Coordinates of C-alpha atoms in Angstrom, one line a residue:
X1 CA 114.2 86.7 99.2
X2 CA 111.2 87.3 97.0
X3 CA 112.0 86.4 93.4
X4 CA 109.4 89.0 92.1
X5 CA 110.8 91.6 94.5
X6 CA 114.3 91.0 93.2
X7 CA 113.1 91.3 89.6
X8 CA 111.3 94.6 90.4
X9 CA 114.4 95.9 92.2
X10 CA 116.4 95.1 89.0
X11 CA 114.0 97.5 87.1
X12 CA 114.9 100.1 89.8
X13 CA 118.5 99.9 88.7
X14 CA 117.4 101.6 85.5
X15 CA 116.8 104.7 87.5
X16 CA 120.4 104.9 88.6
X17 CA 121.9 108.3 87.9
X18 CA 118.9 110.7 87.7
X19 CA 117.5 109.1 90.8
X20 CA 119.2 108.4 94.1
X21 CA 118.6 104.9 95.5
X22 CA 116.5 106.3 98.3
X23 CA 114.1 107.8 95.7
X24 CA 113.5 104.6 93.7
X25 CA 110.4 103.8 95.7
X26 CA 108.6 106.9 94.5
X27 CA 108.7 105.4 91.0
X28 CA 108.7 101.6 91.5
X29 CA 106.0 101.2 94.1
X30 CA 103.2 103.1 92.3
X31 CA 104.2 101.4 89.0
X32 CA 104.0 98.0 90.6
X33 CA 100.5 98.8 91.9
X34 CA 99.4 100.3 88.5
X35 CA 100.6 97.2 86.7
X36 CA 98.8 94.9 89.1
X37 CA 95.5 96.8 88.8
X38 CA 96.0 96.9 85.0
X39 CA 96.3 93.1 84.9
X40 CA 93.1 92.7 87.0
X41 CA 91.2 95.1 84.7
X42 CA 92.3 93.6 81.4
X43 CA 89.5 91.0 80.9
X44 CA 86.7 93.6 81.5
X45 CA 88.1 96.7 79.9
X46 CA 85.7 97.0 77.0
X47 CA 82.7 96.3 79.3
X48 CA 83.8 99.1 81.6
X49 CA 84.1 101.5 78.8
X50 CA 80.7 100.6 77.4
X51 CA 79.1 101.2 80.8
X52 CA 81.0 104.5 81.3
X53 CA 79.4 105.7 78.0
X54 CA 76.0 104.8 79.5
X55 CA 76.3 106.1 83.1
X56 CA 77.8 109.5 84.1
X57 CA 77.4 109.1 87.8
X58 CA 80.5 107.5 89.3
X59 CA 78.5 105.7 92.1
X60 CA 76.0 104.3 89.7
X61 CA 78.8 103.3 87.3
X62 CA 80.6 101.5 90.1
X63 CA 77.4 99.5 91.0
X64 CA 76.9 98.6 87.3
X65 CA 80.5 97.5 86.8
X66 CA 80.3 95.3 89.9
X67 CA 77.1 93.7 88.6
X68 CA 78.7 93.1 85.2
X69 CA 82.2 92.1 86.1
X70 CA 82.3 91.5 89.9
X71 CA 85.1 94.1 90.2
X72 CA 84.8 96.7 92.8
X73 CA 86.7 99.4 90.9
X74 CA 87.0 100.5 87.3
X75 CA 89.0 102.5 84.8
X76 CA 87.5 104.2 81.8
X77 CA 90.6 105.4 80.0
X78 CA 91.4 104.3 76.4
X79 CA 94.9 103.6 77.6
X80 CA 96.5 100.7 79.4
X81 CA 99.9 99.0 79.4
X82 CA 99.1 97.2 76.1
X83 CA 98.8 100.4 74.1
X84 CA 100.6 103.1 76.2
X85 CA 103.8 102.7 74.3
X86 CA 102.2 103.0 70.8
X87 CA 102.2 106.8 71.1
X88 CA 105.8 107.6 71.8
X89 CA 105.4 111.4 72.0
X90 CA 102.2 111.2 74.1
X91 CA 103.3 108.6 76.7
X92 CA 103.5 110.9 79.7
X93 CA 100.1 112.5 79.0
X94 CA 98.5 109.2 78.2
X95 CA 99.8 107.7 81.5
X96 CA 98.4 110.6 83.4
X97 CA 95.1 110.1 81.6
X98 CA 95.1 106.4 82.6
X99 CA 95.6 107.0 86.3
X100 CA 93.1 109.9 86.3
X101 CA 90.3 107.7 85.0
X102 CA 90.2 105.1 87.8
X103 CA 87.1 105.2 90.0
X104 CA 87.2 107.9 92.7
X105 CA 88.0 105.4 95.5
X106 CA 91.3 104.5 93.8
X107 CA 93.1 107.4 95.2
X108 CA 96.4 105.6 95.8
X109 CA 98.5 107.4 93.1
X110 CA 98.0 110.8 94.5
X111 CA 99.6 109.6 97.8
X112 CA 102.7 108.8 95.8
X113 CA 102.5 112.2 94.0
X114 CA 103.0 110.0 90.9
X115 CA 102.1 112.7 88.3
X116 CA 105.2 114.6 89.4
X117 CA 107.3 111.4 89.0
X118 CA 105.9 110.9 85.5
X119 CA 107.1 114.3 84.5
X120 CA 110.5 113.7 86.1
X121 CA 110.9 110.4 84.3
X122 CA 110.0 111.9 81.0
X123 CA 112.6 114.7 81.5
X124 CA 115.2 112.1 82.4
X125 CA 114.5 110.1 79.3
X126 CA 113.5 107.0 81.4
X127 CA 109.7 106.9 81.2
X128 CA 109.5 104.7 78.1
X129 CA 112.2 102.3 79.3
X130 CA 110.6 101.8 82.8
X131 CA 107.0 101.4 81.4
X132 CA 108.3 98.8 78.9
X133 CA 109.9 96.8 81.7
X134 CA 106.7 96.8 83.8
X135 CA 104.7 95.8 80.7
X136 CA 106.7 92.6 80.6
X137 CA 105.5 91.5 84.0
X138 CA 102.2 89.8 84.5
X139 CA 101.0 90.7 88.0
X140 CA 97.5 89.2 87.7
X141 CA 96.5 87.5 91.0
X142 CA 96.2 84.2 89.1
X143 CA 99.8 84.5 88.2
X144 CA 101.2 86.3 91.3
X145 CA 99.3 85.3 94.4
X146 CA 98.3 87.9 97.0
X147 CA 100.9 86.3 99.4
X148 CA 103.7 86.5 96.8
X149 CA 102.7 90.1 96.0
X150 CA 102.9 90.9 99.8
X151 CA 106.4 89.3 100.0
X152 CA 107.5 91.4 97.0
X153 CA 106.3 94.6 98.6
X154 CA 108.0 93.6 101.8
X155 CA 111.3 93.0 100.0
X156 CA 111.3 96.1 97.9
X157 CA 110.3 98.4 100.8
X158 CA 113.1 97.0 102.9
X159 CA 115.6 97.5 100.0
X160 CA 114.4 101.1 99.5
X161 CA 114.7 101.9 103.2
X162 CA 118.1 100.3 103.4
X163 CA 119.2 102.5 100.6
X164 CA 117.8 105.5 102.5
X165 CA 119.4 104.3 105.7
X166 CA 116.0 104.1 107.3
X167 CA 114.1 101.2 109.0
X168 CA 111.3 99.2 107.5
X169 CA 109.7 98.4 110.8
X170 CA 107.4 101.4 110.5
X171 CA 106.0 99.8 107.4
X172 CA 106.2 96.0 107.9
X173 CA 105.6 93.6 110.7
X174 CA 107.3 90.2 109.9
X175 CA 104.8 87.7 108.6
X176 CA 105.8 85.0 111.0
X177 CA 104.9 87.3 113.9
X178 CA 101.6 88.2 112.3
X179 CA 100.8 84.5 111.7
X180 CA 101.3 83.8 115.4
X181 CA 99.1 86.7 116.4
X182 CA 96.4 85.6 114.0
X183 CA 96.6 82.0 115.3
X184 CA 96.1 83.3 118.9
X185 CA 93.5 85.8 118.0
X186 CA 91.2 83.2 116.3
X187 CA 92.1 80.4 118.8
X188 CA 89.2 81.0 121.1
X189 CA 86.7 81.5 118.3
X190 CA 87.8 78.6 116.0
X191 CA 84.5 76.7 116.6
X192 CA 82.4 79.7 115.7
X193 CA 84.5 80.4 112.6
X194 CA 83.8 77.0 111.0
X195 CA 80.1 77.8 110.6
X196 CA 78.9 78.0 107.0
X197 CA 78.8 81.4 105.3
X198 CA 79.8 83.4 108.4
X199 CA 80.6 87.1 108.1
X200 CA 83.1 88.7 110.5
X201 CA 85.0 92.0 110.6
X202 CA 88.6 92.8 111.3
X203 CA 90.2 96.2 111.9
X204 CA 93.7 97.4 112.0
X205 CA 94.2 101.1 113.1
X206 CA 97.9 101.0 112.1
X207 CA 97.4 99.1 108.9
X208 CA 100.8 99.7 107.3
X209 CA 100.9 97.9 103.9
X210 CA 98.1 95.6 104.9
X211 CA 100.0 92.5 106.0
X212 CA 97.9 91.8 109.1
X213 CA 94.6 92.2 107.3
X214 CA 95.8 89.9 104.4
X215 CA 97.2 87.1 106.6
X216 CA 94.2 87.1 108.9
X217 CA 92.0 86.6 105.8
X218 CA 94.1 83.8 104.5
X219 CA 93.9 82.1 108.0
X220 CA 90.2 82.2 108.1
X221 CA 89.6 81.1 104.4
X222 CA 92.0 78.2 105.0
X223 CA 89.7 77.0 107.8
X224 CA 86.4 77.9 106.1
X225 CA 86.5 78.8 102.4
X226 CA 82.9 80.0 102.6
X227 CA 83.6 82.5 105.3
X228 CA 83.7 86.3 104.6
X229 CA 86.1 88.6 106.5
X230 CA 85.3 92.3 106.0
X231 CA 88.6 94.2 106.3
X232 CA 89.0 97.7 107.7
X233 CA 92.0 99.8 108.3
X234 CA 93.6 103.2 108.8
X235 CA 97.1 104.3 107.9
X236 CA 99.0 107.6 108.1
X237 CA 102.0 106.9 106.0
X238 CA 101.1 107.9 102.4
X239 CA 103.0 105.1 100.6
X240 CA 101.9 102.4 103.0
X241 CA 98.3 103.5 102.7
X242 CA 98.5 103.3 99.0
X243 CA 100.0 99.8 99.0
X244 CA 97.4 98.6 101.6
X245 CA 94.5 100.0 99.7
X246 CA 95.6 98.6 96.3
X247 CA 96.3 95.2 97.8
X248 CA 92.7 95.1 99.2
X249 CA 91.3 96.2 95.8
X250 CA 93.2 93.3 94.2
X251 CA 91.6 91.0 96.7
X252 CA 88.1 92.1 95.9
X253 CA 87.5 94.2 99.0
X254 CA 85.7 97.5 99.4
X255 CA 88.5 100.1 99.1
X256 CA 86.5 102.7 101.1
X257 CA 87.2 100.5 104.2
X258 CA 90.8 101.6 104.1
X259 CA 91.2 105.2 105.2
X260 CA 94.1 107.7 105.4
X261 CA 94.8 109.6 108.5
X262 CA 96.1 109.6 112.1
X263 CA 94.2 107.1 114.2
X264 CA 95.0 109.1 117.4
X265 CA 93.6 112.4 116.2
X266 CA 91.4 111.6 113.3
X267 CA 89.9 108.1 114.0
X268 CA 87.9 106.6 111.2
X269 CA 84.9 104.3 111.6
X270 CA 83.8 106.1 114.8
X271 CA 80.4 104.4 114.9
X272 CA 81.7 100.9 114.2
X273 CA 82.9 98.1 116.4
X274 CA 84.6 94.9 115.1
X275 CA 84.8 91.2 115.8
X276 CA 88.5 91.2 115.7
X277 CA 91.2 94.0 116.0
X278 CA 94.9 93.8 115.3
X279 CA 97.8 96.3 115.5
X280 CA 101.5 96.7 115.6
X281 CA 101.9 100.4 116.6
X282 CA 105.3 102.1 116.5
X283 CA 107.4 101.6 119.5
X284 CA 108.6 104.5 121.7
X285 CA 107.3 107.1 119.3
X286 CA 106.8 110.6 120.8
X287 CA 103.2 111.9 120.7
X288 CA 103.8 115.4 122.1
X289 CA 102.5 117.0 118.9
X290 CA 99.2 115.2 119.4
X291 CA 99.1 115.6 123.1
X292 CA 96.7 118.6 123.1
X293 CA 94.2 116.9 120.8
X294 CA 94.4 113.6 122.7
X295 CA 94.0 115.3 126.1
X296 CA 91.1 117.4 124.9
X297 CA 89.3 114.3 123.6
X298 CA 89.9 112.5 126.9
X299 CA 88.5 115.4 128.9
X300 CA 85.5 115.9 126.7
X301 CA 84.5 112.3 126.0
X302 CA 84.0 111.5 129.6
X303 CA 84.2 108.1 131.4
X304 CA 83.4 106.0 128.3
X305 CA 85.8 107.7 126.0
X306 CA 88.7 105.7 124.5
X307 CA 91.4 107.4 126.5
X308 CA 89.4 107.7 129.8
X309 CA 91.4 105.1 131.7
X310 CA 94.6 107.1 131.5
X311 CA 97.3 108.5 129.2
X312 CA 100.9 107.1 128.9
X313 CA 104.0 109.3 128.9
X314 CA 104.2 111.5 125.8
X315 CA 107.5 109.8 124.9
X316 CA 105.7 106.5 124.0
X317 CA 102.3 106.2 122.4
X318 CA 101.9 102.4 122.3
X319 CA 99.3 102.3 125.1
X320 CA 97.1 104.9 123.3
X321 CA 96.7 102.3 120.5
X322 CA 96.0 99.6 123.1
X323 CA 93.2 101.7 124.5
X324 CA 91.9 102.4 121.0
X325 CA 91.7 98.7 120.2
X326 CA 89.7 98.0 123.3
X327 CA 87.3 100.8 122.3
X328 CA 86.8 99.2 118.9
X329 CA 86.0 95.7 120.1
X330 CA 82.4 94.6 119.6
X331 CA 80.4 95.0 122.8
X332 CA 79.8 91.8 124.8
X333 CA 76.0 92.2 124.3
X334 CA 76.6 92.1 120.6
X335 CA 78.8 89.0 120.7
X336 CA 82.0 90.4 122.0
X337 CA 85.4 91.0 120.4
X338 CA 89.0 90.0 120.6
X339 CA 92.1 92.1 119.8
X340 CA 95.8 91.4 119.4
X341 CA 98.5 94.0 119.6
X342 CA 102.4 93.7 119.4
X343 CA 104.3 96.0 121.8
X344 CA 107.7 96.2 123.4
X345 CA 108.2 95.5 127.1
X346 CA 107.5 99.0 128.5
X347 CA 103.7 98.7 128.6
X348 CA 104.0 95.8 131.0
X349 CA 105.6 97.7 133.8
X350 CA 106.4 101.4 133.0
X351 CA 105.1 104.1 135.4
X352 CA 104.6 103.9 139.1
X353 CA 101.4 103.5 141.0
X354 CA 98.6 105.8 139.8
X355 CA 100.6 106.9 136.8
X356 CA 98.9 106.9 133.4
X357 CA 100.4 103.5 132.3
X358 CA 99.6 101.9 135.7
X359 CA 96.0 103.2 135.6
X360 CA 95.6 101.8 132.1
X361 CA 96.8 98.3 133.3
X362 CA 94.5 98.6 136.3
X363 CA 91.5 99.3 134.1
X364 CA 92.3 96.5 131.7
X365 CA 92.8 94.0 134.5
X366 CA 90.0 95.0 136.7
X367 CA 87.6 94.8 133.7
X368 CA 89.1 91.3 132.9
X369 CA 90.1 92.3 129.4
X370 CA 93.6 90.7 129.2
X371 CA 93.4 87.2 128.1
X372 CA 97.1 86.3 127.4
X373 CA 100.5 87.9 126.8
X374 CA 103.1 86.1 124.9
X375 CA 106.9 86.9 124.9
X376 CA 108.3 86.6 121.4
X377 CA 112.0 85.8 120.7
X378 CA 114.4 88.7 120.4
X379 CA 115.7 89.7 117.0
X380 CA 112.3 89.0 115.4
X381 CA 111.8 92.4 113.8
X382 CA 113.6 94.1 110.9
X383 CA 114.6 97.3 112.8
X384 CA 115.0 96.2 116.4
X385 CA 116.4 93.3 118.4
X386 CA 114.5 94.2 121.7
X387 CA 112.0 92.0 123.4
X388 CA 108.5 92.2 122.1
X389 CA 105.2 90.8 123.3
X390 CA 101.8 89.9 121.8
X391 CA 98.9 90.9 124.0
X392 CA 95.5 89.2 123.4
X393 CA 92.4 91.0 124.7
X394 CA 89.0 89.6 125.0
X395 CA 85.8 91.2 126.5
X396 CA 83.8 87.9 126.4
X397 CA 86.3 85.4 127.9
X398 CA 85.6 81.7 127.9
X399 CA 84.2 80.8 131.4
X400 CA 87.4 78.8 132.3
X401 CA 89.5 81.9 131.6
X402 CA 87.5 84.5 133.4
X403 CA 89.4 86.5 136.0
X404 CA 92.7 85.0 134.8
X405 CA 95.6 86.0 132.6
X406 CA 97.9 83.5 130.9
X407 CA 101.6 84.5 130.4
X408 CA 103.4 82.5 127.8
X409 CA 107.2 82.6 127.4
X410 CA 107.7 81.9 123.7
X411 CA 111.1 83.5 123.6
X412 CA 112.9 80.2 123.1
X413 CA 110.7 79.0 120.2
X414 CA 112.6 80.2 117.1
X415 CA 114.5 79.1 114.1
X416 CA 117.7 80.6 112.9
X417 CA 117.4 82.3 109.5
X418 CA 119.9 81.5 106.8
X419 CA 120.3 85.2 106.0
X420 CA 119.8 88.2 108.3
X421 CA 117.2 90.8 107.2
X422 CA 118.3 93.9 109.0
X423 CA 118.1 93.1 112.7
X424 CA 115.9 90.1 112.0
X425 CA 117.9 86.8 112.2
X426 CA 115.3 84.6 113.9
X427 CA 111.9 83.5 112.6
X428 CA 108.9 81.5 113.9
X429 CA 108.5 78.3 111.9
X430 CA 105.2 76.6 111.7
X431 CA 106.4 74.2 114.4
X432 CA 107.4 77.1 116.6
X433 CA 104.0 78.7 116.2
X434 CA 102.2 75.4 116.9
X435 CA 104.1 75.1 120.3
X436 CA 102.9 78.5 121.4
X437 CA 99.3 77.9 120.3
X438 CA 99.3 74.5 122.1
X439 CA 100.5 76.2 125.3
X440 CA 97.6 78.7 125.0
X441 CA 95.1 75.9 124.4
X442 CA 96.4 73.8 127.3
X443 CA 96.0 76.8 129.6
X444 CA 96.2 75.6 133.2
X445 CA 97.6 72.2 132.1
X446 CA 100.4 73.8 130.0
X447 CA 104.1 73.3 130.9
X448 CA 104.7 75.7 133.9
X449 CA 108.2 76.3 132.5
X450 CA 106.6 78.2 129.6
X451 CA 103.1 79.2 130.8
X452 CA 101.8 80.8 134.0
X453 CA 98.1 81.4 134.7
X454 CA 97.6 84.2 137.3
X455 CA 94.6 85.9 138.8
X456 CA 94.0 89.5 137.8
X457 CA 94.6 90.7 141.3
X458 CA 98.0 89.1 141.4
X459 CA 99.3 92.0 139.3
X460 CA 98.1 94.7 141.8
X461 CA 100.0 96.4 144.6
X462 CA 99.9 99.3 146.9
X463 CA 102.7 101.8 147.2
X464 CA 102.8 103.0 150.8
X465 CA 104.9 105.8 152.3
X466 CA 106.8 104.9 155.4
X467 CA 107.6 107.8 157.7
X468 CA 110.1 108.0 160.6
X469 CA 110.2 110.8 163.2
X470 CA 112.3 114.0 163.0
X471 CA 114.6 114.0 166.0
X472 CA 115.8 117.0 167.9
X473 CA 119.4 117.5 169.2
X474 CA 118.8 115.2 172.1
X475 CA 117.4 112.5 170.0
X476 CA 113.8 113.0 170.9
X477 CA 110.9 113.1 168.3
X478 CA 109.8 116.6 167.3
X479 CA 106.1 116.9 167.8
X480 CA 103.6 119.0 165.9
X481 CA 100.7 121.1 167.4
X482 CA 98.6 117.9 167.8
X483 CA 101.4 116.2 169.8
X484 CA 102.2 113.8 167.0
X485 CA 105.8 113.2 165.8
X486 CA 106.8 115.2 162.7
X487 CA 108.1 113.1 159.8
X488 CA 111.7 113.4 158.7
X489 CA 111.7 113.9 154.9
X490 CA 115.3 112.5 154.7
X491 CA 114.2 109.2 156.2
X492 CA 111.0 108.9 154.2
X493 CA 110.7 105.7 152.2
X494 CA 108.2 103.8 150.1
X495 CA 107.3 100.1 149.9
X496 CA 105.3 98.2 147.3
X497 CA 102.8 95.8 148.9
X498 CA 101.3 93.1 146.7
X499 CA 97.6 92.6 146.9
X500 CA 98.3 88.9 147.5
X501 CA 100.9 89.4 150.3
X502 CA 100.7 86.6 152.8
X503 CA 98.5 84.6 150.5
X504 CA 95.6 87.1 150.6
X505 CA 92.9 86.8 148.0
X506 CA 91.0 89.8 149.2
X507 CA 92.5 92.1 146.5
X508 CA 91.5 95.8 146.8
X509 CA 89.0 95.0 149.5
X510 CA 91.7 93.8 151.9
X511 CA 93.8 96.9 151.5
X512 CA 94.2 98.0 155.2
X513 CA 94.5 94.5 156.6
X514 CA 97.1 93.4 154.1
X515 CA 99.2 96.5 154.3
X516 CA 99.2 96.4 158.1
X517 CA 100.3 92.7 158.1
X518 CA 103.1 93.6 155.6
X519 CA 104.2 96.6 157.6
X520 CA 104.3 94.6 160.9
X521 CA 106.3 91.8 159.3
X522 CA 108.6 93.5 156.9
X523 CA 109.1 97.1 158.2
X524 CA 108.4 97.4 162.0
X525 CA 111.0 94.9 163.1
X526 CA 113.8 96.9 161.4
X527 CA 112.5 100.4 162.2
X528 CA 110.3 100.3 165.3
X529 CA 109.6 104.0 165.3
X530 CA 108.2 104.0 161.7
X531 CA 104.5 104.5 160.7
X532 CA 102.4 104.5 157.6
X533 CA 101.1 107.7 156.0
X534 CA 97.8 106.2 154.9
X535 CA 96.8 109.4 153.0
X536 CA 99.7 108.8 150.5
X537 CA 98.8 105.1 149.7
X538 CA 98.5 104.5 146.0
X539 CA 97.2 101.6 143.9
X540 CA 99.3 100.3 141.1
X541 CA 99.4 97.4 138.6
X542 CA 102.3 95.9 136.8
X543 CA 103.0 92.7 134.8
X544 CA 106.5 91.6 135.8
X545 CA 106.7 89.1 133.0
X546 CA 110.4 88.2 133.4
X547 CA 110.1 87.7 137.1
X548 CA 107.5 84.9 136.6
X549 CA 109.8 83.0 134.4
X550 CA 113.0 83.7 136.2
X551 CA 115.2 80.5 136.5
X552 CA 117.7 80.5 139.3
X553 CA 121.2 79.5 138.1
X554 CA 123.4 78.5 141.1
X555 CA 126.9 80.0 141.1
X556 CA 129.8 77.7 140.2
X557 CA 131.5 76.0 143.2
X558 CA 134.5 77.9 144.6
X559 CA 136.8 75.0 143.9
X560 CA 135.9 75.1 140.2
X561 CA 136.5 78.9 140.1
X562 CA 139.8 78.5 142.0
X563 CA 140.9 75.8 139.5
X564 CA 140.2 78.1 136.5
X565 CA 142.1 81.0 138.2
X566 CA 145.1 78.8 138.8
X567 CA 145.1 77.8 135.1
X568 CA 145.0 81.4 134.0
X569 CA 147.7 82.5 136.5
X570 CA 149.9 79.6 135.1
X571 CA 149.3 80.8 131.5
X572 CA 150.3 84.4 132.5
X573 CA 153.5 83.2 134.3
X574 CA 154.4 81.2 131.2
X575 CA 154.0 84.3 129.0
X576 CA 156.1 86.4 131.3
X577 CA 158.9 83.8 131.3
X578 CA 158.9 83.9 127.5
X579 CA 159.1 87.7 127.5
X580 CA 162.0 87.6 130.0
X581 CA 163.9 85.0 128.0

């Protein structure tokens, strides 16, 4: 539990009565942000006011403030937490003045509709009490680190959502899962990242409250304090956007790099590509309402558009974000890019041959973009206990990894939590993460019980249609005009033929030969009159993760089972005798 988050939640208790618990966040979150920004601005307040008197243009003022103070935002109001309470009758108006006089890029308070809450607090007679409570907290980054602030936001968002009977998974990815993804994302580039004064970019199209961006920066700075990671993100939830943007402001980042909007229909940074990309898109979320816009973009953008490889079912939009990430990775000729994305199991195998999901997997694998997929433990996330996976993508793979995909089963590397957080009762300790990262580093030398390295073509297959003749009353085949047997729709069947059947390494090139060998060995001996309808053959790709790590458990010996049954029968007979007596 976050001690700061718990303290802030105690302030929320002051709202009990006029506010319902599920409404507390509308007040507490913006005031927490305001107080943190207030603490950051405090040392330079007079300097900013003096510069504001000299420069009318907001852009010029921002430049001058940065020169004079190093701060990327400003506030020119005469009010702040230190003097807001001195004017008892004007508190509401003065607080509105304060939030109105931030630099234009600090738009976070409008996304909370905070002015409406100020009026509501004033009417309820709570405004002075709540502002007094926040005045007592020092939230300067020197006092409350960015990591502690993130933990506090995680705690209070979860508490508010529990009160509203909602899930926090839409807002927060557990930090242990993020840390593992960051470790894997940077693993192949660690040597490059130790260079002095390097500058890299990181992008999250589903930024949430900014946890991925923040932890990625912490990871890089821990390795190389002189490095610079430029952070970019987009978020469609108003409160999450406001928290993310204010967190980056507190870290000294350019707030204009965080944008509000729907990545699928209003993508920001259209002319930019990034060194690293990360995302935890919502699982199983319906995108029917965006389908018209997404399909139109796919049709108009042509073969190089972000959705050109295919579209998933409208019941689950995860793979749209997967395609978007690939589209935003820096081009190989410019140094290349890597991406990490957390998804549930369905993108591994959903959809048959030549369906949208299968075509997306085909495009990713045939273009050698999938570097590794890691299975996480179940019960890792706040709002779901289902299996989840980290995909690592790379468009400039290390020579040793070209043409290959590493599957890592990290599902057994977890530590039991002392207290459940929603559905989350397991976490990845530093030791757990280190085991997974070591498996990744060991690659072909890794323990085969936890790591498999497969060729891209080992995920491909052909779905063939097997026909059998329609028979007449005498049992003879019915022929068509060309004298060929007509197929019987009731006997029609399909078979999936792996590209690698019989040890073949020819992949797509060996299609006819491999299918024929399969048919002759697996089908013809059982149904001699069958034939292949070659016109209906389809190409598919799936990643049957669980199958590769299946461990056969032999059944118990019959003598052991018989012994157990005899014991149970004896117990039942004893109970019956007791009833009879």
